[in-house]
Tab-separated table of C-alpha atoms and ligand atoms in Angstrom:
chain	number	residue	atom	x	y	z
A	1	MET	CA	-14.870	13.032	17.062
A	2	ALA	CA	-13.746	12.776	13.469
A	3	LEU	CA	-10.764	10.505	12.908
A	4	ILE	CA	-9.256	12.981	10.459
A	5	GLU	CA	-10.142	16.676	10.140
A	6	ILE	CA	-8.708	18.822	7.383
A	7	ASN	CA	-9.505	22.534	7.261
A	8	GLY	CA	-8.414	25.114	4.696
A	9	MET	CA	-5.433	22.963	3.835
A	10	ILE	CA	-2.981	24.060	1.152
A	11	LYS	CA	0.115	22.244	-0.060
A	12	GLU	CA	2.722	24.058	-2.091
A	13	TYR	CA	5.909	22.644	-3.547
A	14	PRO	CA	8.850	24.872	-4.399
A	15	MET	CA	9.250	25.194	-8.157
A	16	GLY	CA	12.113	27.162	-9.618
A	17	ARG	CA	11.944	30.527	-7.891
A	18	GLY	CA	8.237	30.222	-7.216
A	19	LYS	CA	5.805	27.673	-5.889
A	20	PHE	CA	3.445	25.130	-7.314
A	21	THR	CA	0.171	24.639	-5.451
A	22	ALA	CA	-0.666	20.919	-5.442
A	23	LEU	CA	-3.633	21.112	-3.004
A	24	LYS	CA	-5.915	24.138	-2.792
A	25	ASN	CA	-8.089	24.879	0.204
A	26	ILE	CA	-9.045	21.335	1.164
A	27	ASP	CA	-11.801	20.828	3.759
A	28	LEU	CA	-12.504	17.160	4.522
A	29	GLU	CA	-13.517	14.971	7.443
A	30	PHE	CA	-13.167	11.233	7.772
A	31	THR	CA	-14.882	9.167	10.454
A	32	GLU	CA	-14.451	5.642	11.802
A	33	GLY	CA	-15.158	2.722	9.496
A	34	GLU	CA	-15.047	4.573	6.195
A	35	PHE	CA	-14.172	2.855	2.915
A	36	THR	CA	-13.340	5.890	0.870
A	37	GLY	CA	-11.615	6.534	-2.409
A	38	ILE	CA	-9.774	9.656	-3.479
A	39	VAL	CA	-10.361	9.604	-7.200
A	40	GLY	CA	-8.896	11.826	-9.876
A	41	PRO	CA	-6.562	11.965	-12.839
A	42	SER	CA	-2.801	11.707	-12.511
A	43	GLY	CA	-1.393	14.901	-11.018
A	44	SER	CA	-4.629	15.881	-9.251
A	45	GLY	CA	-2.995	15.632	-5.790
A	46	LYS	CA	-4.087	12.192	-4.534
A	47	THR	CA	-0.673	11.005	-3.316
A	48	THR	CA	0.084	14.405	-1.792
A	49	LEU	CA	-3.177	14.249	0.190
A	50	LEU	CA	-2.573	10.680	1.414
A	51	ASN	CA	1.002	11.513	2.432
A	52	ILE	CA	-0.202	14.453	4.507
A	53	ILE	CA	-2.979	12.410	6.161
A	54	GLY	CA	-0.344	9.762	6.933
A	55	SER	CA	1.958	12.437	8.413
A	56	LEU	CA	4.677	11.503	5.939
A	57	ASP	CA	4.526	15.102	4.740
A	58	VAL	CA	3.245	18.395	6.188
A	59	GLN	CA	0.831	20.921	4.711
A	60	SER	CA	1.885	24.478	3.823
A	61	ASP	CA	-1.180	26.117	5.342
A	62	GLY	CA	-4.457	25.222	7.076
A	63	SER	CA	-4.866	22.484	9.664
A	64	VAL	CA	-4.739	18.701	9.564
A	65	ARG	CA	-5.711	16.731	12.653
A	66	VAL	CA	-5.255	12.967	12.688
A	67	MET	CA	-6.728	11.201	15.732
A	68	GLY	CA	-6.620	14.461	17.625
A	69	ASN	CA	-3.019	15.266	16.674
A	70	ASP	CA	-2.180	18.453	14.837
A	71	ILE	CA	0.279	16.900	12.402
A	72	GLU	CA	2.317	20.044	11.769
A	73	LYS	CA	3.033	20.319	15.503
A	74	LEU	CA	4.351	16.776	15.893
A	75	SER	CA	8.078	16.171	16.241
A	76	GLY	CA	9.626	13.529	13.994
A	77	LYS	CA	9.485	11.072	16.861
A	78	GLN	CA	5.818	11.826	17.623
A	79	SER	CA	4.745	11.479	14.001
A	80	SER	CA	6.553	8.177	13.643
A	81	LYS	CA	4.784	6.979	16.796
A	82	LEU	CA	1.411	8.077	15.354
A	83	ARG	CA	2.164	6.132	12.172
A	84	SER	CA	3.466	3.013	13.840
A	85	LYS	CA	0.533	2.752	16.271
A	86	HIS	CA	-2.413	3.950	14.237
A	87	ILE	CA	-1.753	3.989	10.485
A	88	GLY	CA	-1.072	1.199	8.004
A	89	PHE	CA	0.244	1.976	4.519
A	90	ILE	CA	-0.229	0.079	1.277
A	91	PHE	CA	1.653	1.247	-1.825
A	92	GLN	CA	1.249	0.629	-5.527
A	93	THR	CA	4.646	-1.093	-5.662
A	94	TYR	CA	4.100	-3.178	-2.471
A	95	ASN	CA	7.372	-1.980	-0.840
A	96	LEU	CA	8.195	-5.353	0.707
A	97	LEU	CA	11.665	-6.076	2.061
A	98	PRO	CA	13.148	-8.517	-0.493
A	99	VAL	CA	15.519	-10.409	1.821
A	100	TYR	CA	12.797	-11.075	4.390
A	101	THR	CA	10.272	-13.889	4.287
A	102	VAL	CA	6.533	-13.244	4.150
A	103	PHE	CA	6.346	-13.853	7.901
A	104	GLU	CA	9.186	-11.415	8.619
A	105	ASN	CA	7.737	-8.728	6.356
A	106	VAL	CA	4.420	-8.850	8.195
A	107	GLU	CA	6.127	-9.085	11.589
A	108	PHE	CA	8.253	-5.967	11.038
A	109	PRO	CA	5.726	-3.304	12.207
A	110	LEU	CA	5.201	-5.283	15.436
A	111	ILE	CA	8.920	-5.254	16.219
A	112	LEU	CA	8.758	-1.459	15.958
A	113	LEU	CA	5.934	-1.543	18.507
A	114	GLY	CA	8.015	-3.631	20.899
A	115	MET	CA	5.662	-6.638	21.012
A	116	SER	CA	6.891	-9.959	22.409
A	117	THR	CA	7.811	-12.863	20.091
A	118	GLU	CA	4.725	-14.817	21.161
A	119	GLU	CA	2.339	-11.927	20.568
A	120	ARG	CA	3.962	-11.185	17.230
A	121	LYS	CA	3.610	-14.757	16.026
A	122	LYS	CA	-0.068	-14.852	16.911
A	123	ALA	CA	-0.796	-11.524	15.211
A	124	VAL	CA	1.198	-12.357	12.060
A	125	LEU	CA	-0.534	-15.717	11.618
A	126	GLU	CA	-3.900	-14.060	12.080
A	127	ALA	CA	-3.117	-11.336	9.527
A	128	LEU	CA	-1.863	-13.889	6.988
A	129	ASP	CA	-5.020	-15.877	7.529
A	130	TRP	CA	-7.094	-12.757	6.749
A	131	VAL	CA	-5.404	-12.397	3.371
A	132	GLY	CA	-5.289	-16.147	2.642
A	133	LEU	CA	-1.509	-16.577	2.599
A	134	THR	CA	-0.741	-18.945	5.466
A	135	ASP	CA	0.849	-21.410	3.036
A	136	LYS	CA	3.440	-18.808	1.879
A	137	ILE	CA	4.881	-17.921	5.276
A	138	LYS	CA	8.437	-18.925	4.381
A	139	SER	CA	8.440	-17.539	0.820
A	140	ARG	CA	10.321	-14.394	-0.122
A	141	PRO	CA	8.728	-11.629	-2.226
A	142	ALA	CA	10.585	-12.676	-5.407
A	143	GLN	CA	8.839	-16.062	-5.230
A	144	LEU	CA	5.356	-14.509	-5.140
A	145	SER	CA	3.030	-13.112	-7.802
A	146	GLY	CA	2.073	-9.422	-7.792
A	147	GLY	CA	-1.297	-10.235	-6.276
A	148	GLU	CA	0.333	-12.267	-3.505
A	149	CYS	CA	2.838	-9.470	-2.815
A	150	GLN	CA	-0.008	-7.013	-2.433
A	151	ARG	CA	-1.770	-9.404	-0.054
A	152	VAL	CA	1.415	-9.524	2.052
A	153	ALA	CA	1.409	-5.720	2.002
A	154	ILE	CA	-2.211	-5.717	3.216
A	155	ALA	CA	-1.328	-8.159	6.007
A	156	ARG	CA	1.610	-5.936	6.992
A	157	ALA	CA	-0.677	-2.876	7.017
A	158	ILE	CA	-3.357	-4.480	9.198
A	159	VAL	CA	-1.271	-6.703	11.500
A	160	LYS	CA	-1.118	-4.067	14.237
A	161	LYS	CA	-4.885	-3.433	13.907
A	162	PRO	CA	-4.440	0.219	12.947
A	163	ASP	CA	-7.323	2.678	13.010
A	164	ILE	CA	-6.551	3.900	9.493
A	165	VAL	CA	-5.183	2.183	6.393
A	166	LEU	CA	-3.969	4.449	3.601
A	167	ALA	CA	-3.574	2.785	0.210
A	168	ASP	CA	-2.029	4.646	-2.712
A	169	GLU	CA	-3.300	3.101	-5.972
A	170	PRO	CA	-3.213	-0.410	-4.475
A	171	THR	CA	-4.437	-2.140	-7.640
A	172	ALA	CA	-2.384	-0.205	-10.184
A	173	ASN	CA	-0.082	-3.157	-10.884
A	174	LEU	CA	-2.654	-5.946	-10.578
A	175	ASP	CA	-4.860	-7.732	-13.096
A	176	ALA	CA	-8.643	-7.752	-12.738
A	177	GLU	CA	-8.875	-11.008	-10.769
A	178	ASN	CA	-6.225	-10.002	-8.247
A	179	SER	CA	-7.707	-6.513	-7.934
A	180	HIS	CA	-11.101	-7.946	-7.018
A	181	HIS	CA	-9.495	-10.391	-4.594
A	182	ILE	CA	-7.615	-7.712	-2.672
A	183	LEU	CA	-10.608	-5.348	-2.687
A	184	LYS	CA	-12.830	-8.060	-1.218
A	185	THR	CA	-10.174	-8.732	1.426
A	186	MET	CA	-9.958	-5.056	2.362
A	187	LYS	CA	-13.729	-4.701	2.438
A	188	LYS	CA	-13.985	-7.720	4.759
A	189	ILE	CA	-11.388	-6.190	7.100
A	190	ASN	CA	-13.252	-2.883	6.963
A	191	GLU	CA	-16.552	-4.541	7.842
A	192	GLU	CA	-15.299	-6.949	10.492
A	193	LEU	CA	-12.591	-4.902	12.219
A	194	GLY	CA	-14.044	-1.448	11.527
A	195	THR	CA	-10.733	-0.233	10.097
A	196	THR	CA	-11.024	2.995	8.096
A	197	PHE	CA	-9.662	2.619	4.556
A	198	ILE	CA	-8.737	5.576	2.382
A	199	PHE	CA	-7.545	4.751	-1.123
A	200	SER	CA	-6.266	6.795	-3.967
A	201	THR	CA	-7.222	5.333	-7.293
A	202	HIS	CA	-8.319	5.900	-10.836
A	203	ASP	CA	-9.265	2.262	-11.296
A	204	ALA	CA	-12.966	1.708	-12.060
A	205	LYS	CA	-12.801	-1.696	-10.300
A	206	VAL	CA	-11.819	-0.018	-7.033
A	207	ILE	CA	-14.479	2.653	-7.445
A	208	SER	CA	-17.222	0.009	-7.573
A	209	TYR	CA	-16.351	-1.106	-3.994
A	210	LEU	CA	-16.303	2.342	-2.391
A	211	LYS	CA	-18.776	3.645	0.166
A	212	ARG	CA	-17.628	7.231	-0.369
A	213	LYS	CA	-15.971	8.775	-3.369
A	214	ILE	CA	-14.043	12.036	-3.224
A	215	THR	CA	-13.098	13.427	-6.615
A	216	LEU	CA	-9.997	15.623	-6.797
A	217	LEU	CA	-9.435	17.802	-9.816
A	218	ASP	CA	-6.453	20.066	-10.162
A	219	GLY	CA	-5.776	20.019	-6.403
A	220	LYS	CA	-9.353	20.805	-5.364
A	221	VAL	CA	-12.212	18.687	-4.042
A	222	PHE	CA	-14.553	18.636	-7.016
A	223	LYS	CA	-17.119	16.205	-5.600
A	224	ASP	CA	-17.663	14.292	-2.337
A	225	GLU	CA	-20.395	11.686	-2.557
A	226	ILE	CA	-21.750	8.631	-0.765
A	227	VAL	CA	-22.033	5.824	-3.296
A	228	GLU	CA	-23.632	3.017	-1.249
B	1	ADP	N1	7.883	16.588	-4.304
B	1	ADP	C1	7.272	17.328	-5.238
B	1	ADP	N2	7.829	18.478	-5.712
B	1	ADP	C2	7.200	19.216	-6.633
B	1	ADP	N3	6.003	18.929	-7.177
B	1	ADP	C3	5.404	17.812	-6.750
B	1	ADP	C4	6.002	16.938	-5.775
B	1	ADP	N4	5.155	15.896	-5.550
B	1	ADP	C5	4.095	16.092	-6.361
B	1	ADP	N5	4.239	17.240	-7.083
B	1	ADP	C6	3.271	17.791	-8.038
B	1	ADP	O1	2.032	17.961	-7.364
B	1	ADP	C7	0.947	17.561	-8.209
B	1	ADP	C8	0.127	16.464	-7.528
B	1	ADP	O2	0.939	15.293	-7.464
B	1	ADP	P1	0.424	13.933	-6.825
B	1	ADP	O3	-0.075	14.212	-5.462
B	1	ADP	O4	1.528	12.957	-6.958
B	1	ADP	O5	-0.803	13.578	-7.778
B	1	ADP	P2	-1.513	12.176	-8.061
B	1	ADP	O6	-1.131	11.234	-6.979
B	1	ADP	O7	-2.976	12.500	-8.101
B	1	ADP	O8	-1.026	11.729	-9.405
B	1	ADP	C9	1.564	17.138	-9.534
B	1	ADP	O9	1.502	18.207	-10.445
B	1	ADP	C10	2.993	16.817	-9.158
B	1	ADP	O10	3.855	17.045	-10.250
B	2	MG	MG1	-0.233	9.366	-7.047
């Protein structure tokens, strides 16, 4: 079974008295263990597509199934359960909680899952080890560099061992060295844990790591290629 199945999907946004069509007739499938980039210029619909896959938003027409769930049929409670159990998010601007320490930021998704203190500690330390940040456990985001913040965000996304990680332009605010570092980290997680990664990006450095590249142009899938 495909992890994600999108058929004839359309997304419209209200605009004035009419509508603006941001995604046009999208048909896509994603399977386990992918390392895939959604590539395309600004405004091509990358964020809209990731938000719908992540059930943060709902399509206007067509069907979107994520791990067997028809996302438009989920209640708010069911979609938040799908996200908290199965999907990790990484954003361009990290979205860390500023008053929390690194440990607490990474621990947060596990509290939502109702894990015990002991289990949480073990999982957080393991996730921080994956991203090479065990020495920053007690730091707060303001004390970290951009690259370190994004590594915390990766640890937070993977700490619950989700099936899918969605990353919206994860390297947009990073320099070349940090971009390569976080890409290598994500690739290692992809290879060793089998986590599916779907990125949006227009960064050539990210593109060079992809196994599959989906090009969006003007809300349509222009190209879908294996690049290994
Ligand atoms: N909430 C919204 N309301 C209206 N239009 C939107 C909204 N979000 C995105 N759009 C429009 O949809 C198109 C695709 O946006 P987006 O998915 O953010 O593209 P990308 O991430 O590739 O830059 C753009 O033209 C954008 O202006
Ligand atoms: Mg975007």
